XYZ file of N, CA and C in Angstrom:
735
model
N 38.162 96.103 72.176
C 38.759 96.848 73.324
C 40.176 96.446 73.395
N 41.107 97.386 73.711
C 42.484 97.187 73.604
C 42.915 96.323 74.794
N 43.408 95.157 74.593
C 43.782 94.269 75.707
C 45.206 94.664 76.224
N 45.278 94.346 77.459
C 46.584 94.739 78.259
C 47.679 93.776 77.996
N 48.076 93.617 76.764
C 49.062 92.654 76.439
C 50.338 93.325 76.230
N 51.388 92.869 76.922
C 52.782 93.342 76.804
C 53.659 92.474 75.879
N 54.907 92.978 75.705
C 55.814 92.159 74.916
C 56.396 91.039 75.646
N 56.616 90.012 75.056
C 57.341 88.866 75.602
C 58.345 88.442 74.760
N 59.446 87.712 75.369
C 60.610 87.261 74.442
C 60.137 86.103 73.723
N 60.785 85.868 72.538
C 60.482 84.841 71.590
C 61.622 83.817 71.655
N 61.192 82.529 71.864
C 62.149 81.515 71.924
C 61.990 80.361 70.968
N 61.003 80.502 70.154
C 60.857 79.520 69.076
C 59.634 79.760 68.183
N 59.263 78.984 67.236
C 58.187 79.172 66.313
C 56.750 79.451 67.055
N 56.579 78.754 68.236
C 55.318 78.958 68.977
C 55.241 80.342 69.493
N 56.396 80.862 70.022
C 56.377 82.258 70.637
C 56.322 83.252 69.494
N 56.973 82.932 68.288
C 56.878 83.864 67.272
C 55.487 84.083 66.770
N 54.721 82.995 66.693
C 53.322 83.039 66.307
C 52.488 83.667 67.345
N 52.762 83.447 68.650
C 52.135 84.162 69.716
C 52.424 85.630 69.630
N 53.619 86.092 69.333
C 53.881 87.509 69.161
C 53.014 88.199 68.162
N 52.955 87.323 67.030
C 52.231 87.845 65.799
C 50.771 88.048 66.196
N 50.238 87.016 66.901
C 48.900 87.126 67.235
C 48.597 88.292 68.197
N 49.398 88.520 69.186
C 49.283 89.681 70.092
C 49.300 90.986 69.420
N 50.381 91.162 68.468
C 50.472 92.382 67.720
C 49.141 92.668 66.936
N 48.666 91.605 66.326
C 47.455 91.772 65.462
C 46.323 92.286 66.246
N 46.006 91.703 67.349
C 45.061 92.043 68.252
C 45.191 93.358 68.768
N 46.381 93.803 69.181
C 46.577 95.137 69.699
C 46.148 96.176 68.693
N 46.678 96.041 67.376
C 46.401 96.957 66.384
C 44.991 97.067 66.055
N 44.280 95.910 66.040
C 42.655 95.867 65.863
C 42.109 96.602 66.878
N 42.387 96.353 68.137
C 41.690 96.911 69.262
C 41.990 98.434 69.394
N 43.213 98.859 69.161
C 43.534 100.283 69.143
C 42.726 101.151 68.146
N 42.467 100.505 67.005
C 41.595 101.207 66.006
C 40.247 101.384 66.558
N 39.715 100.434 67.336
C 38.424 100.546 67.883
C 38.369 101.647 68.989
N 39.404 101.507 69.804
C 39.520 102.489 70.959
C 39.473 104.006 70.494
N 40.440 104.025 69.471
C 40.782 105.461 69.107
C 39.922 106.091 68.029
N 39.034 105.295 67.463
C 38.074 105.727 66.391
C 37.173 106.857 66.892
N 37.013 107.853 66.069
C 36.139 109.063 66.652
C 34.727 108.701 66.821
N 34.185 107.607 66.187
C 32.754 107.384 66.312
C 32.349 106.144 67.046
N 33.399 105.453 67.735
C 33.073 104.165 68.352
C 33.212 104.444 69.972
N 32.219 103.984 70.652
C 32.305 103.969 72.061
C 32.808 102.647 72.508
N 33.627 102.621 73.602
C 34.154 101.295 73.947
C 33.039 100.310 74.380
N 31.936 100.744 74.880
C 30.850 99.765 75.261
C 30.407 98.990 74.091
N 30.460 99.532 72.871
C 30.030 98.758 71.825
C 30.895 97.514 71.454
N 32.149 97.536 71.928
C 33.047 96.545 71.530
C 33.670 95.745 72.656
N 33.294 96.149 73.885
C 33.877 95.580 75.051
C 33.605 94.101 75.205
N 32.671 93.494 74.575
C 32.263 92.159 74.841
C 31.894 91.495 73.464
N 31.952 90.082 73.456
C 31.447 89.357 72.309
C 30.060 88.949 72.545
N 29.350 89.752 73.298
C 27.979 89.391 73.711
C 26.955 89.445 72.529
N 27.203 90.234 71.497
C 26.371 90.224 70.310
C 25.215 91.211 70.410
N 24.511 91.362 71.467
C 23.280 92.288 71.493
C 23.268 92.775 72.951
N 22.512 93.900 73.081
C 22.239 94.485 74.380
C 21.606 93.398 75.344
N 20.678 92.758 74.793
C 19.996 91.601 75.570
C 20.913 90.629 76.054
N 21.824 90.158 75.150
C 22.822 89.166 75.484
C 23.808 89.647 76.537
N 24.177 90.918 76.543
C 25.048 91.476 77.430
C 24.523 91.503 78.840
N 23.161 91.902 78.923
C 22.510 91.794 80.349
C 22.317 90.388 80.791
N 22.066 89.456 79.889
C 21.965 88.064 80.246
C 23.354 87.569 80.769
N 24.511 87.987 80.139
C 25.779 87.632 80.585
C 26.096 88.172 81.917
N 25.601 89.457 82.130
C 25.865 90.076 83.577
C 25.225 89.210 84.616
N 23.868 88.755 84.289
C 23.129 88.083 85.263
C 23.776 86.628 85.511
N 24.211 86.049 84.353
C 24.889 84.717 84.452
C 26.131 84.811 85.292
N 27.051 85.814 85.097
C 28.276 85.911 85.833
C 28.052 86.239 87.304
N 26.966 87.086 87.562
C 26.581 87.375 88.931
C 26.182 86.034 89.721
N 25.497 85.251 89.093
C 25.033 83.999 89.762
C 26.136 83.133 89.946
N 27.168 83.001 89.054
C 28.263 82.124 89.111
C 29.337 82.598 90.136
N 29.500 83.869 90.154
C 30.630 84.396 90.968
C 30.256 84.934 92.323
N 29.005 85.219 92.460
C 28.348 85.620 93.818
C 29.236 86.666 94.446
N 29.555 87.821 93.919
C 30.398 88.813 94.497
C 29.813 89.272 95.913
N 30.832 89.621 96.780
C 30.466 90.095 98.066
C 30.707 91.612 98.213
N 30.106 92.135 99.215
C 30.285 93.652 99.577
C 31.720 93.895 100.011
N 32.396 92.969 100.538
C 33.797 93.302 101.028
C 34.782 93.001 99.952
N 34.576 92.626 98.697
C 35.429 92.275 97.797
C 36.255 93.382 97.183
N 37.568 93.176 97.105
C 38.364 94.174 96.318
C 38.808 93.438 95.026
N 38.267 94.017 93.921
C 38.358 93.385 92.603
C 39.241 94.028 91.661
N 39.997 93.265 90.900
C 40.845 93.767 89.867
C 40.336 93.119 88.498
N 39.898 93.948 87.593
C 39.498 93.605 86.311
C 40.607 93.695 85.345
N 41.248 92.627 84.868
C 42.445 92.643 84.024
C 42.061 92.651 82.530
N 42.547 93.624 81.880
C 42.135 93.735 80.548
C 40.615 94.088 80.229
N 40.170 94.965 81.210
C 38.745 95.130 81.132
C 38.208 96.240 80.287
N 39.004 96.895 79.454
C 38.471 97.914 78.562
C 37.969 99.071 79.375
N 36.661 99.375 79.088
C 36.140 100.571 79.862
C 35.385 100.038 81.098
N 35.520 98.714 81.355
C 34.919 98.254 82.671
C 33.431 97.961 82.589
N 32.838 98.026 81.411
C 31.352 98.094 81.479
C 30.848 96.686 81.923
N 31.548 95.603 81.738
C 31.146 94.313 82.236
C 31.320 94.205 83.829
N 32.645 94.438 84.200
C 32.850 94.310 85.639
C 32.093 95.293 86.583
N 31.871 96.436 86.020
C 31.076 97.414 86.838
C 29.669 97.007 87.045
N 29.132 96.199 86.178
C 27.760 95.674 86.363
C 27.871 94.512 87.233
N 28.800 93.574 87.084
C 28.873 92.294 87.830
C 29.196 92.545 89.242
N 30.204 93.549 89.544
C 30.693 93.889 90.898
C 30.167 95.247 91.348
N 28.921 95.554 91.122
C 28.384 96.851 91.421
C 28.338 97.088 92.922
N 28.436 96.078 93.803
C 28.214 96.313 95.131
C 29.489 95.972 95.938
N 30.555 95.715 95.322
C 31.911 95.388 95.942
C 32.442 96.635 96.584
N 33.352 96.369 97.511
C 33.975 97.462 98.231
C 34.851 98.329 97.264
N 35.592 97.727 96.447
C 36.405 98.591 95.549
C 36.622 97.694 94.205
N 36.516 98.388 93.060
C 36.756 97.766 91.807
C 37.816 98.437 91.039
N 38.854 97.926 90.617
C 39.919 98.562 89.876
C 39.960 97.912 88.445
N 39.969 98.745 87.373
C 39.940 98.205 85.962
C 41.330 98.544 85.496
N 41.932 97.477 84.948
C 43.270 97.808 84.275
C 43.210 97.336 82.875
N 43.885 98.260 82.027
C 43.965 97.959 80.539
C 45.082 98.772 79.995
N 45.493 98.355 78.764
C 46.601 99.068 78.171
C 46.055 100.393 77.489
N 44.883 100.440 77.237
C 44.337 101.649 76.574
C 43.291 102.336 77.485
N 43.496 103.583 77.868
C 42.560 104.232 78.696
C 41.304 104.680 78.152
N 40.133 104.345 78.733
C 38.771 104.813 78.219
C 38.624 106.249 78.422
N 37.591 106.795 77.688
C 37.339 108.257 77.793
C 36.930 108.614 79.242
N 36.301 107.747 79.967
C 35.831 107.993 81.299
C 36.638 107.528 82.418
N 37.941 107.419 82.105
C 38.944 106.820 83.036
C 38.941 107.664 84.347
N 38.700 108.877 84.323
C 38.666 109.645 85.625
C 37.465 109.464 86.460
N 36.523 108.754 85.802
C 35.299 108.557 86.615
C 35.262 107.213 87.385
N 36.347 106.480 87.355
C 36.365 105.177 87.896
C 37.900 104.930 88.319
N 38.107 103.878 89.065
C 39.428 103.477 89.355
C 40.037 102.794 88.257
N 40.752 103.484 87.402
C 41.388 102.839 86.210
C 42.970 102.982 86.290
N 43.529 101.936 85.886
C 45.015 101.793 85.913
C 45.507 101.454 84.423
N 46.276 102.275 83.773
C 46.855 101.889 82.456
C 48.039 101.174 82.607
N 47.985 99.885 82.209
C 49.188 98.984 82.375
C 48.861 97.695 81.572
N 49.928 96.955 81.305
C 49.692 95.692 80.558
C 49.603 94.563 81.529
N 49.052 93.440 81.187
C 48.673 92.360 82.039
C 49.866 91.509 82.583
N 51.119 91.852 81.899
C 52.212 91.059 82.345
C 53.004 91.807 83.440
N 52.771 93.124 83.619
C 53.389 93.976 84.504
C 52.320 94.740 85.315
N 51.388 94.140 86.040
C 50.515 94.841 86.879
C 51.173 95.593 87.941
N 50.945 96.912 88.126
C 51.705 97.733 89.108
C 51.128 97.651 90.472
N 50.908 96.571 91.055
C 50.353 96.460 92.427
C 51.220 95.666 93.278
N 50.946 95.896 94.628
C 51.654 95.103 95.653
C 51.129 93.704 95.663
N 51.830 92.785 96.326
C 51.373 91.418 96.463
C 50.100 91.206 97.294
N 49.222 90.359 96.970
C 48.092 89.923 97.846
C 47.183 91.208 98.283
N 46.786 91.908 97.274
C 45.999 93.071 97.663
C 44.561 92.960 97.160
N 44.172 91.867 96.382
C 42.873 91.678 95.837
C 42.291 90.426 96.309
N 40.999 90.390 96.532
C 40.269 89.249 96.925
C 39.662 88.535 95.661
N 39.559 89.221 94.533
C 39.142 88.675 93.343
C 39.935 89.230 92.118
N 40.208 88.319 91.272
C 40.808 88.736 89.988
C 39.813 88.214 88.945
N 39.451 89.208 87.973
C 38.425 88.973 86.947
C 39.019 89.293 85.697
N 38.820 88.434 84.690
C 39.165 88.710 83.337
C 38.246 88.003 82.372
N 37.755 88.734 81.361
C 36.885 88.107 80.455
C 37.311 88.423 78.994
N 37.364 87.229 78.212
C 37.771 87.299 76.836
C 39.109 87.859 76.573
N 40.057 87.683 77.457
C 41.394 88.144 77.339
C 42.301 86.967 76.827
N 42.043 85.781 77.186
C 42.808 84.615 76.722
C 42.769 84.339 75.269
N 41.747 84.672 74.459
C 41.870 84.449 73.028
C 42.957 85.342 72.323
N 43.480 86.313 73.244
C 44.535 87.220 72.559
C 45.881 87.069 73.222
N 46.079 86.007 74.009
C 47.429 85.867 74.671
C 48.505 85.482 73.751
N 48.144 84.746 72.731
C 49.108 84.360 71.756
C 49.605 82.919 71.752
N 49.872 82.328 73.058
C 50.376 80.979 73.143
C 50.184 80.445 74.492
N 50.304 79.151 74.660
C 50.175 78.557 76.046
C 51.249 78.976 76.996
N 52.468 79.197 76.398
C 53.572 79.735 77.213
C 53.170 81.133 77.874
N 52.568 81.914 77.060
C 52.157 83.259 77.596
C 51.147 83.063 78.735
N 50.291 82.071 78.605
C 49.277 81.878 79.669
C 49.930 81.447 81.003
N 50.879 80.622 80.839
C 51.643 80.049 82.002
C 52.326 81.346 82.711
N 52.937 82.118 81.923
C 53.573 83.315 82.537
C 52.596 84.258 83.171
N 51.493 84.496 82.520
C 50.522 85.470 83.126
C 49.902 84.913 84.357
N 49.579 83.702 84.377
C 49.015 83.026 85.622
C 49.905 83.271 86.729
N 51.175 82.979 86.557
C 52.149 83.189 87.652
C 52.143 84.603 88.084
N 52.028 85.602 87.184
C 52.104 86.969 87.503
C 50.888 87.384 88.226
N 49.754 86.913 87.822
C 48.459 87.286 88.603
C 48.384 86.576 89.978
N 48.926 85.422 90.077
C 48.862 84.647 91.366
C 49.370 85.553 92.435
N 50.533 86.411 92.135
C 51.014 87.269 93.193
C 50.073 88.400 93.762
N 49.141 88.630 92.938
C 48.205 89.753 93.295
C 47.106 89.338 94.200
N 46.729 88.012 94.249
C 45.580 87.573 94.834
C 45.921 87.127 96.295
N 45.034 87.565 97.267
C 45.110 87.099 98.610
C 44.831 85.643 98.739
N 45.429 84.982 99.866
C 45.016 83.590 100.078
C 43.431 83.431 100.325
N 42.986 82.470 99.728
C 41.515 82.328 99.771
C 40.726 83.134 98.794
N 41.518 83.900 98.021
C 40.865 84.663 96.901
C 40.416 83.823 95.669
N 39.616 84.521 94.889
C 39.101 83.737 93.631
C 39.560 84.466 92.376
N 39.957 83.572 91.454
C 40.316 84.110 89.999
C 39.303 83.491 89.135
N 38.706 84.389 88.336
C 37.849 83.976 87.240
C 38.277 84.370 85.876
N 38.422 83.380 84.969
C 38.902 83.592 83.616
C 37.755 83.128 82.752
N 37.242 84.197 82.029
C 35.986 83.875 81.140
C 36.400 83.875 79.730
N 35.525 83.034 79.080
C 35.545 83.097 77.508
C 36.933 82.556 77.042
N 37.307 81.337 77.382
C 38.567 80.861 76.890
C 38.271 79.847 75.767
N 38.889 80.093 74.503
C 38.691 79.134 73.407
C 39.293 77.774 73.767
N 38.395 76.801 73.483
C 38.684 75.404 73.858
C 39.346 74.684 72.612
N 40.553 74.367 72.768
C 41.345 73.729 71.651
C 40.535 72.462 71.065
N 39.942 71.712 71.873
C 39.269 70.547 71.420
C 37.972 70.794 70.637
N 37.558 72.132 70.555
C 36.376 72.507 69.860
C 36.774 73.268 68.630
N 37.977 73.129 68.183
C 38.405 73.957 66.888
C 37.518 73.610 65.774
N 37.116 72.301 65.633
C 36.207 71.892 64.594
C 34.898 72.682 64.575
N 34.342 72.973 65.716
C 33.114 73.798 65.780
C 33.312 75.176 65.261
N 34.482 75.712 65.653
C 34.832 77.158 65.180
C 35.003 77.099 63.653
N 35.644 76.095 63.096
C 35.961 76.121 61.629
C 34.616 75.902 60.849
N 33.694 75.026 61.372
C 32.535 74.790 60.764
C 31.597 76.001 60.767
N 31.838 76.895 61.606
C 31.035 78.130 61.573
C 31.442 78.900 60.302
N 32.616 78.876 59.887
C 32.968 79.577 58.646
C 32.300 79.088 57.455
N 31.876 77.849 57.437
C 31.306 77.295 56.182
C 29.974 77.970 55.889
N 29.442 78.629 56.913
C 28.117 79.211 56.708
C 28.229 80.631 56.199
N 29.454 81.078 56.024
C 29.727 82.525 55.550
C 29.105 82.721 54.145
N 28.646 83.883 53.830
C 27.897 84.015 52.635
C 28.775 84.255 51.385
N 30.060 84.503 51.528
C 30.916 84.673 50.411
C 32.333 84.124 50.696
N 33.078 83.909 49.674
C 34.439 83.453 49.930
C 35.408 84.411 50.719
N 35.161 85.744 50.329
C 35.873 86.781 51.111
C 35.576 86.829 52.536
N 34.263 86.661 52.853
C 33.904 86.707 54.303
C 34.480 85.454 54.959
N 34.375 84.335 54.284
C 34.904 83.098 54.832
C 36.411 83.253 55.122
N 37.200 83.868 54.221
C 38.595 83.947 54.337
C 38.863 84.923 55.581
N 38.143 86.038 55.727
C 38.314 86.911 56.863
C 38.045 86.215 58.116
N 37.013 85.331 58.135
C 36.666 84.634 59.384
C 37.782 83.614 59.659
N 38.247 82.946 58.748
C 39.378 81.826 59.111
C 40.641 82.540 59.438
N 40.910 83.761 59.008
C 42.134 84.472 59.390
C 41.945 84.812 60.810
N 40.685 85.292 61.214
C 40.498 85.759 62.538
C 40.627 84.488 63.554
N 40.128 83.310 63.069
C 40.260 82.129 63.944
C 41.687 81.797 64.100
N 42.523 81.956 63.089
C 44.040 81.644 63.145
C 44.719 82.495 64.179
N 44.167 83.757 64.426
C 44.707 84.592 65.400
C 44.324 84.438 66.806
N 43.212 83.559 66.992
C 42.762 83.323 68.276
C 43.602 82.164 68.990
N 44.000 82.469 70.218
C 44.691 81.478 70.977
C 43.773 80.445 71.576
N 43.994 79.184 71.382
C 43.091 78.138 71.934
C 43.945 77.359 73.059
N 43.166 76.884 74.020
C 43.831 76.231 75.037
C 43.133 74.868 75.519
N 44.001 73.989 75.929
C 43.511 72.701 76.595
C 43.040 73.067 77.970
N 41.826 72.527 78.301
C 41.326 72.628 79.652
C 42.297 71.967 80.682
N 42.711 70.861 80.433
C 43.685 70.101 81.251
C 45.096 70.815 81.442
N 45.474 71.432 80.468
C 46.698 72.252 80.640
C 46.494 73.416 81.544
N 45.488 74.219 81.422
C 45.223 75.344 82.265
C 44.955 74.867 83.674
N 44.092 73.840 83.840
C 43.850 73.372 85.220
C 45.094 72.952 85.915
N 45.929 72.238 85.228
C 47.161 71.646 85.802
C 48.073 72.706 86.154
N 48.181 73.787 85.458
C 49.077 74.929 85.808
C 48.523 75.728 86.980
N 47.260 75.886 87.127
C 46.614 76.579 88.313
C 46.723 75.656 89.494
N 46.574 74.293 89.294
C 46.728 73.432 90.560
C 48.277 73.527 90.977
N 49.152 73.565 90.096
C 50.606 73.669 90.452
C 50.772 74.922 91.171
N 49.962 76.065 91.066
C 50.248 77.331 91.686
C 49.474 77.299 93.110
N 48.699 76.257 93.332
C 47.961 76.129 94.562
C 46.530 76.583 94.475
N 45.769 76.189 93.459
C 44.458 76.606 93.265
C 43.470 75.304 93.234
N 42.315 75.483 93.807
C 41.359 74.580 93.390
C 40.462 75.075 92.222
N 40.378 74.305 91.224
C 39.800 74.754 89.903
C 38.592 74.052 89.506
N 37.607 74.848 89.055
C 36.372 74.355 88.446
C 36.311 74.842 86.988
N 36.092 73.822 86.132
C 35.806 74.183 84.687
C 34.325 74.488 84.454
N 33.956 75.584 84.104
C 32.477 75.957 83.892
C 32.132 75.952 82.445
N 30.986 75.246 82.080
C 30.453 75.278 80.784
C 29.662 76.552 80.682
N 29.820 77.194 79.519
C 29.073 78.496 79.283
C 27.575 78.191 79.025
N 26.637 79.139 79.558
C 25.287 78.971 79.290
C 24.841 79.191 77.867
N 23.920 78.577 77.348
C 23.472 78.653 75.929
C 23.302 80.036 75.424
N 22.986 81.016 76.165
C 22.852 82.347 75.784
C 24.129 83.113 75.413
N 25.242 82.464 75.737
C 26.597 83.044 75.407
C 26.888 82.828 73.956
N 27.422 83.697 73.290
C 27.463 83.758 71.814
C 28.352 82.517 71.336
N 29.525 82.265 72.061
C 30.386 81.174 71.682
C 30.394 80.005 72.635
N 29.283 79.709 73.118
C 29.099 78.647 74.226
C 29.583 77.352 73.751
N 29.466 77.019 72.378
C 29.848 75.684 71.998
C 31.258 75.535 71.832
N 32.091 76.623 71.886
C 33.538 76.365 71.651
C 34.421 77.135 72.710
N 33.862 77.614 73.782
C 34.595 78.258 74.781
C 34.126 77.860 76.150
N 34.908 78.116 77.158
C 34.615 77.709 78.476
C 35.182 78.739 79.564
N 34.791 78.615 80.691
C 35.231 79.486 81.865
C 36.030 78.710 82.945
N 36.884 79.367 83.601
C 37.566 78.719 84.769
C 37.211 79.593 86.026
N 37.035 78.862 87.084
C 36.788 79.526 88.446
C 37.789 78.814 89.397
N 38.703 79.609 89.950
C 39.785 79.020 90.773
C 39.914 79.652 92.147
N 40.063 78.933 93.118
C 40.219 79.488 94.410
C 41.615 79.264 95.007
N 42.312 80.212 95.543
C 43.691 80.115 95.866
C 43.766 79.506 97.244
N 44.382 78.248 97.350
C 44.554 77.622 98.588
C 46.018 77.636 99.081
N 46.899 77.882 98.345
C 48.245 77.832 98.634
C 48.922 76.470 98.781
N 48.087 75.440 98.317
C 48.593 74.131 98.366
C 48.580 73.614 96.907
N 49.817 73.400 96.335
C 49.961 73.056 94.980
C 49.827 71.431 94.853
N 49.494 71.084 93.636
C 49.273 69.660 93.266
C 50.400 68.824 93.668
N 51.606 69.261 93.611
C 52.836 68.391 93.854
C 53.050 68.144 95.374
N 52.265 68.938 96.164
C 52.389 68.748 97.639
C 51.410 67.725 98.241
N 50.402 67.448 97.293
C 49.302 66.510 97.742
C 49.737 65.028 97.695
């Protein structure tokens, strides 16, 4: 699914690599979106199977405990197939992505990139994003995007960032490639890994705390496809940053 990634200025080798990663992911996901025989639901998640998808929905529902009065923004949500299941009873769900799904008129969909969300400040009680951080490109992009999202969330609101590649688990991801059946498949796998943005838990937690969030690092359940090498973050906006404590 085409992630809502916008252009960012390049200030050094790290940002150049980040820009390359973002461009590669955008081109890949646009091909999926615009292909005549592919539905977005087939590619919206790394769940693996239909059963795994339903298990993921159940798992996220238990962790997030959405309420009937919630106003939710799904950032980079593709066709919204995940958030529509998780937040099926909320007051309002808005899905935002850079590529419009075929049934965009059947739901509250906004076509925009994640760096420039076209919303007023403090209008949502929950921000939800799943498997977007692998495509951000660099830690600097993550810092920028967290500051942008913070403006959208009401005080006391909750931010959930799911499926974040753990930099400390890079070895786990690399060992997965050893089991590929051929050299060519192995090469394709390692190239894909090189395009994935990985993050330090401490780095992301510290940046969220500086913005005034209470943060919990969540270990993924074993039924998640990449549970050995990825994690989730659940953060509540308190308005008190770490430097004030």
